[in-house]
mmCIF file of C-alpha atoms in Angstrom:
data_model
loop_
_atom_site.group_PDB
_atom_site.id
_atom_site.type_symbol
_atom_site.label_atom_id
_atom_site.label_comp_id
_atom_site.label_asym_id
_atom_site.label_seq_id
_atom_site.Cartn_x
_atom_site.Cartn_y
_atom_site.Cartn_z
ATOM 1 C CA UNK H 1 -20.874 -33.807 9.014
ATOM 2 C CA UNK H 2 -18.347 -32.177 6.670
ATOM 3 C CA UNK H 3 -15.241 -30.443 7.887
ATOM 4 C CA UNK H 4 -14.684 -26.693 7.386
ATOM 5 C CA UNK H 5 -12.838 -25.820 4.205
ATOM 6 C CA UNK H 6 -9.741 -23.635 4.294
ATOM 7 C CA UNK H 7 -9.568 -20.837 1.771
ATOM 8 C CA UNK H 8 -6.506 -18.742 0.926
ATOM 9 C CA UNK H 9 -7.078 -15.254 -0.423
ATOM 10 C CA UNK H 10 -5.562 -11.789 -0.683
ATOM 11 C CA UNK H 11 -6.996 -8.284 -0.680
ATOM 12 C CA UNK H 12 -5.855 -5.253 -2.651
ATOM 13 C CA UNK H 13 -6.778 -1.809 -1.321
ATOM 14 C CA UNK H 14 -6.525 0.689 -4.188
ATOM 15 C CA UNK H 15 -6.729 4.309 -3.158
ATOM 16 C CA UNK H 16 -5.835 7.884 -3.927
ATOM 17 C CA UNK H 17 -4.005 9.516 -1.047
ATOM 18 C CA UNK H 18 -4.194 13.263 -0.625
ATOM 19 C CA UNK H 19 -2.038 14.178 2.393
ATOM 20 C CA UNK H 20 -3.596 16.540 4.934
ATOM 21 C CA UNK H 21 -1.544 19.143 6.844
ATOM 22 C CA UNK H 22 -0.297 16.653 9.461
ATOM 23 C CA UNK H 23 0.636 14.173 6.727
ATOM 24 C CA UNK H 24 2.441 16.859 4.731
ATOM 25 C CA UNK H 25 4.421 17.832 7.827
ATOM 26 C CA UNK H 26 5.594 14.231 8.381
ATOM 27 C CA UNK H 27 6.345 13.656 4.700
ATOM 28 C CA UNK H 28 8.354 16.871 4.314
ATOM 29 C CA UNK H 29 10.254 16.373 7.579
ATOM 30 C CA UNK H 30 11.217 12.693 7.232
ATOM 31 C CA UNK H 31 11.017 11.905 3.503
ATOM 32 C CA UNK H 32 11.783 13.500 0.123
ATOM 33 C CA UNK H 33 8.329 15.004 -0.311
ATOM 34 C CA UNK H 34 7.791 18.427 -1.902
ATOM 35 C CA UNK H 35 4.254 19.723 -2.487
ATOM 36 C CA UNK H 36 3.420 20.342 -6.136
ATOM 37 C CA UNK H 37 1.440 23.420 -7.162
ATOM 38 C CA UNK H 38 -1.933 22.633 -8.728
ATOM 39 C CA UNK H 39 -0.932 24.306 -11.995
ATOM 40 C CA UNK H 40 2.183 22.129 -12.442
ATOM 41 C CA UNK H 41 0.827 20.153 -15.426
ATOM 42 C CA UNK H 42 2.747 22.310 -17.850
ATOM 43 C CA UNK H 43 6.145 21.554 -16.315
ATOM 44 C CA UNK H 44 6.248 18.057 -17.865
ATOM 45 C CA UNK H 45 9.193 15.861 -16.850
ATOM 46 C CA UNK H 46 9.997 17.828 -13.673
ATOM 47 C CA UNK H 47 6.386 17.402 -12.588
ATOM 48 C CA UNK H 48 6.478 13.645 -13.294
ATOM 49 C CA UNK H 49 9.777 13.199 -11.440
ATOM 50 C CA UNK H 50 8.560 15.052 -8.338
ATOM 51 C CA UNK H 51 5.224 13.222 -8.460
ATOM 52 C CA UNK H 52 7.108 9.875 -8.452
ATOM 53 C CA UNK H 53 9.375 11.027 -5.593
ATOM 54 C CA UNK H 54 6.328 12.127 -3.595
ATOM 55 C CA UNK H 55 4.549 8.814 -4.242
ATOM 56 C CA UNK H 56 7.670 6.954 -3.062
ATOM 57 C CA UNK H 57 7.773 9.108 0.093
ATOM 58 C CA UNK H 58 4.142 8.212 0.861
ATOM 59 C CA UNK H 59 4.872 4.519 0.291
ATOM 60 C CA UNK H 60 7.908 4.741 2.607
ATOM 61 C CA UNK H 61 5.775 6.387 5.302
ATOM 62 C CA UNK H 62 3.090 3.692 5.001
ATOM 63 C CA UNK H 63 5.681 0.898 5.049
ATOM 64 C CA UNK H 64 7.160 2.327 8.235
ATOM 65 C CA UNK H 65 3.690 2.562 9.784
ATOM 66 C CA UNK H 66 2.916 -1.084 9.002
ATOM 67 C CA UNK H 67 6.253 -2.170 10.463
ATOM 68 C CA UNK H 68 5.513 -0.201 13.655
ATOM 69 C CA UNK H 69 2.252 -2.197 13.852
ATOM 70 C CA UNK H 70 4.314 -5.400 13.834
ATOM 71 C CA UNK H 71 3.573 -6.378 10.231
ATOM 72 C CA UNK H 72 6.241 -7.642 7.832
ATOM 73 C CA UNK H 73 6.492 -5.627 4.613
ATOM 74 C CA UNK H 74 8.009 -6.116 1.154
ATOM 75 C CA UNK H 75 10.322 -3.289 0.168
ATOM 76 C CA UNK H 76 9.936 -2.719 -3.559
ATOM 77 C CA UNK H 77 11.850 -0.089 -5.468
ATOM 78 C CA UNK H 78 8.754 1.609 -6.827
ATOM 79 C CA UNK H 79 10.812 3.679 -9.260
ATOM 80 C CA UNK H 80 12.501 0.630 -10.849
ATOM 81 C CA UNK H 81 11.235 -0.970 -14.033
ATOM 82 C CA UNK H 82 8.892 -3.917 -13.409
ATOM 83 C CA UNK H 83 11.466 -6.376 -14.822
ATOM 84 C CA UNK H 84 14.149 -5.102 -12.384
ATOM 85 C CA UNK H 85 12.063 -5.411 -9.196
ATOM 86 C CA UNK H 86 12.669 -8.344 -6.857
ATOM 87 C CA UNK H 87 10.131 -11.158 -6.814
ATOM 88 C CA UNK H 88 7.412 -10.228 -4.322
ATOM 89 C CA UNK H 89 7.047 -12.401 -1.233
ATOM 90 C CA UNK H 90 3.301 -12.967 -0.949
ATOM 91 C CA UNK H 91 3.644 -13.877 2.731
ATOM 92 C CA UNK H 92 4.312 -10.171 3.440
ATOM 93 C CA UNK H 93 2.346 -6.944 3.045
ATOM 94 C CA UNK H 94 3.149 -4.831 -0.025
ATOM 95 C CA UNK H 95 2.604 -1.162 -0.764
ATOM 96 C CA UNK H 96 3.106 -0.115 -4.359
ATOM 97 C CA UNK H 97 2.320 2.787 -6.642
ATOM 98 C CA UNK H 98 -0.539 2.075 -9.024
ATOM 99 C CA UNK H 99 -0.524 3.883 -12.347
ATOM 100 C CA UNK H 100 -4.005 2.581 -13.210
ATOM 101 C CA UNK H 101 -5.545 4.876 -10.579
ATOM 102 C CA UNK H 102 -6.613 8.323 -11.776
ATOM 103 C CA UNK H 103 -5.074 10.511 -9.112
ATOM 104 C CA UNK H 104 -5.226 14.174 -10.163
ATOM 105 C CA UNK H 105 -2.660 16.851 -9.284
ATOM 106 C CA UNK H 106 -2.783 16.548 -5.498
ATOM 107 C CA UNK H 107 -3.408 12.785 -5.216
ATOM 108 C CA UNK H 108 -1.170 9.736 -5.324
ATOM 109 C CA UNK H 109 -2.333 6.310 -6.518
ATOM 110 C CA UNK H 110 -1.322 3.677 -3.966
ATOM 111 C CA UNK H 111 -2.143 0.003 -3.604
ATOM 112 C CA UNK H 112 -1.823 -1.889 -0.318
ATOM 113 C CA UNK H 113 -1.735 -5.668 -0.830
ATOM 114 C CA UNK H 114 -2.269 -8.112 2.025
ATOM 115 C CA UNK H 115 -0.180 -11.223 2.431
ATOM 116 C CA UNK H 116 -1.893 -14.514 1.657
ATOM 117 C CA UNK H 117 -4.698 -14.790 4.205
ATOM 118 C CA UNK H 118 -6.292 -18.007 5.433
ATOM 119 C CA UNK H 119 -9.848 -18.529 6.583
ATOM 120 C CA UNK H 120 -12.205 -21.423 7.154
ATOM 121 C CA UNK H 121 -15.667 -21.647 5.648
ATOM 122 C CA UNK H 122 -18.161 -23.614 7.724
ATOM 123 C CA UNK H 123 -20.582 -26.157 6.381
ATOM 124 C CA UNK H 124 -23.988 -25.237 7.856
ATOM 125 C CA UNK H 125 -23.875 -21.528 7.232
ATOM 126 C CA UNK H 126 -21.306 -19.299 5.697
ATOM 127 C CA UNK H 127 -18.897 -18.083 8.347
ATOM 128 C CA UNK H 128 -15.330 -16.929 8.124
ATOM 129 C CA UNK H 129 -12.824 -16.997 10.896
ATOM 130 C CA UNK H 130 -9.126 -16.554 11.264
ATOM 131 C CA UNK H 131 -6.397 -14.117 12.149
ATOM 132 C CA UNK H 132 -6.910 -12.189 8.918
ATOM 133 C CA UNK H 133 -9.758 -10.104 10.370
ATOM 134 C CA UNK H 134 -7.563 -8.409 12.978
ATOM 135 C CA UNK H 135 -4.737 -7.919 10.463
ATOM 136 C CA UNK H 136 -6.983 -6.054 8.052
ATOM 137 C CA UNK H 137 -8.469 -3.906 10.834
ATOM 138 C CA UNK H 138 -4.988 -2.417 11.429
ATOM 139 C CA UNK H 139 -5.131 -0.897 7.984
#
C-alpha cells in the first residue's frame, strides 16, 4: 500500500472590490479613502493618484481584517515600484493591487494570495486533507 503524497500549493483570489455603504464608512473613517465621481476619467493624474490611494486603503483594511482573524500577513508597499518592494515571504498571506484586473471607475483590482499550503493526496481515491481548508474558509 502506498503512502499519501504531500503536495504544496498556493491560491490567488483575484477580484474587483466595489465598497458598499458600510465599507465606504469604514474606509473613509479609518483610512485615506475618498470616493471618486463616476465621471472622473477626464481628471487624469489626480484620478490615478486617488485611485491608487483608495486601493491602498482597501488593502490596508483587508490586511487588518486578516490579522484580526489570527493570520500572518505580508505588508507590501503597494505604491512602490516592483524592484523596490521587499521580497515576499510565501509563508504569509499577501494582499496586493493587481493592475491586470479590469476594474472600472468604482472598482479596485485586488489579489489575495495564500501562504504555501500543504495537503495530502490519498492513494485509493483522490482526497485532500489539511489545515488549509479552514484557512481558506476565513476568506
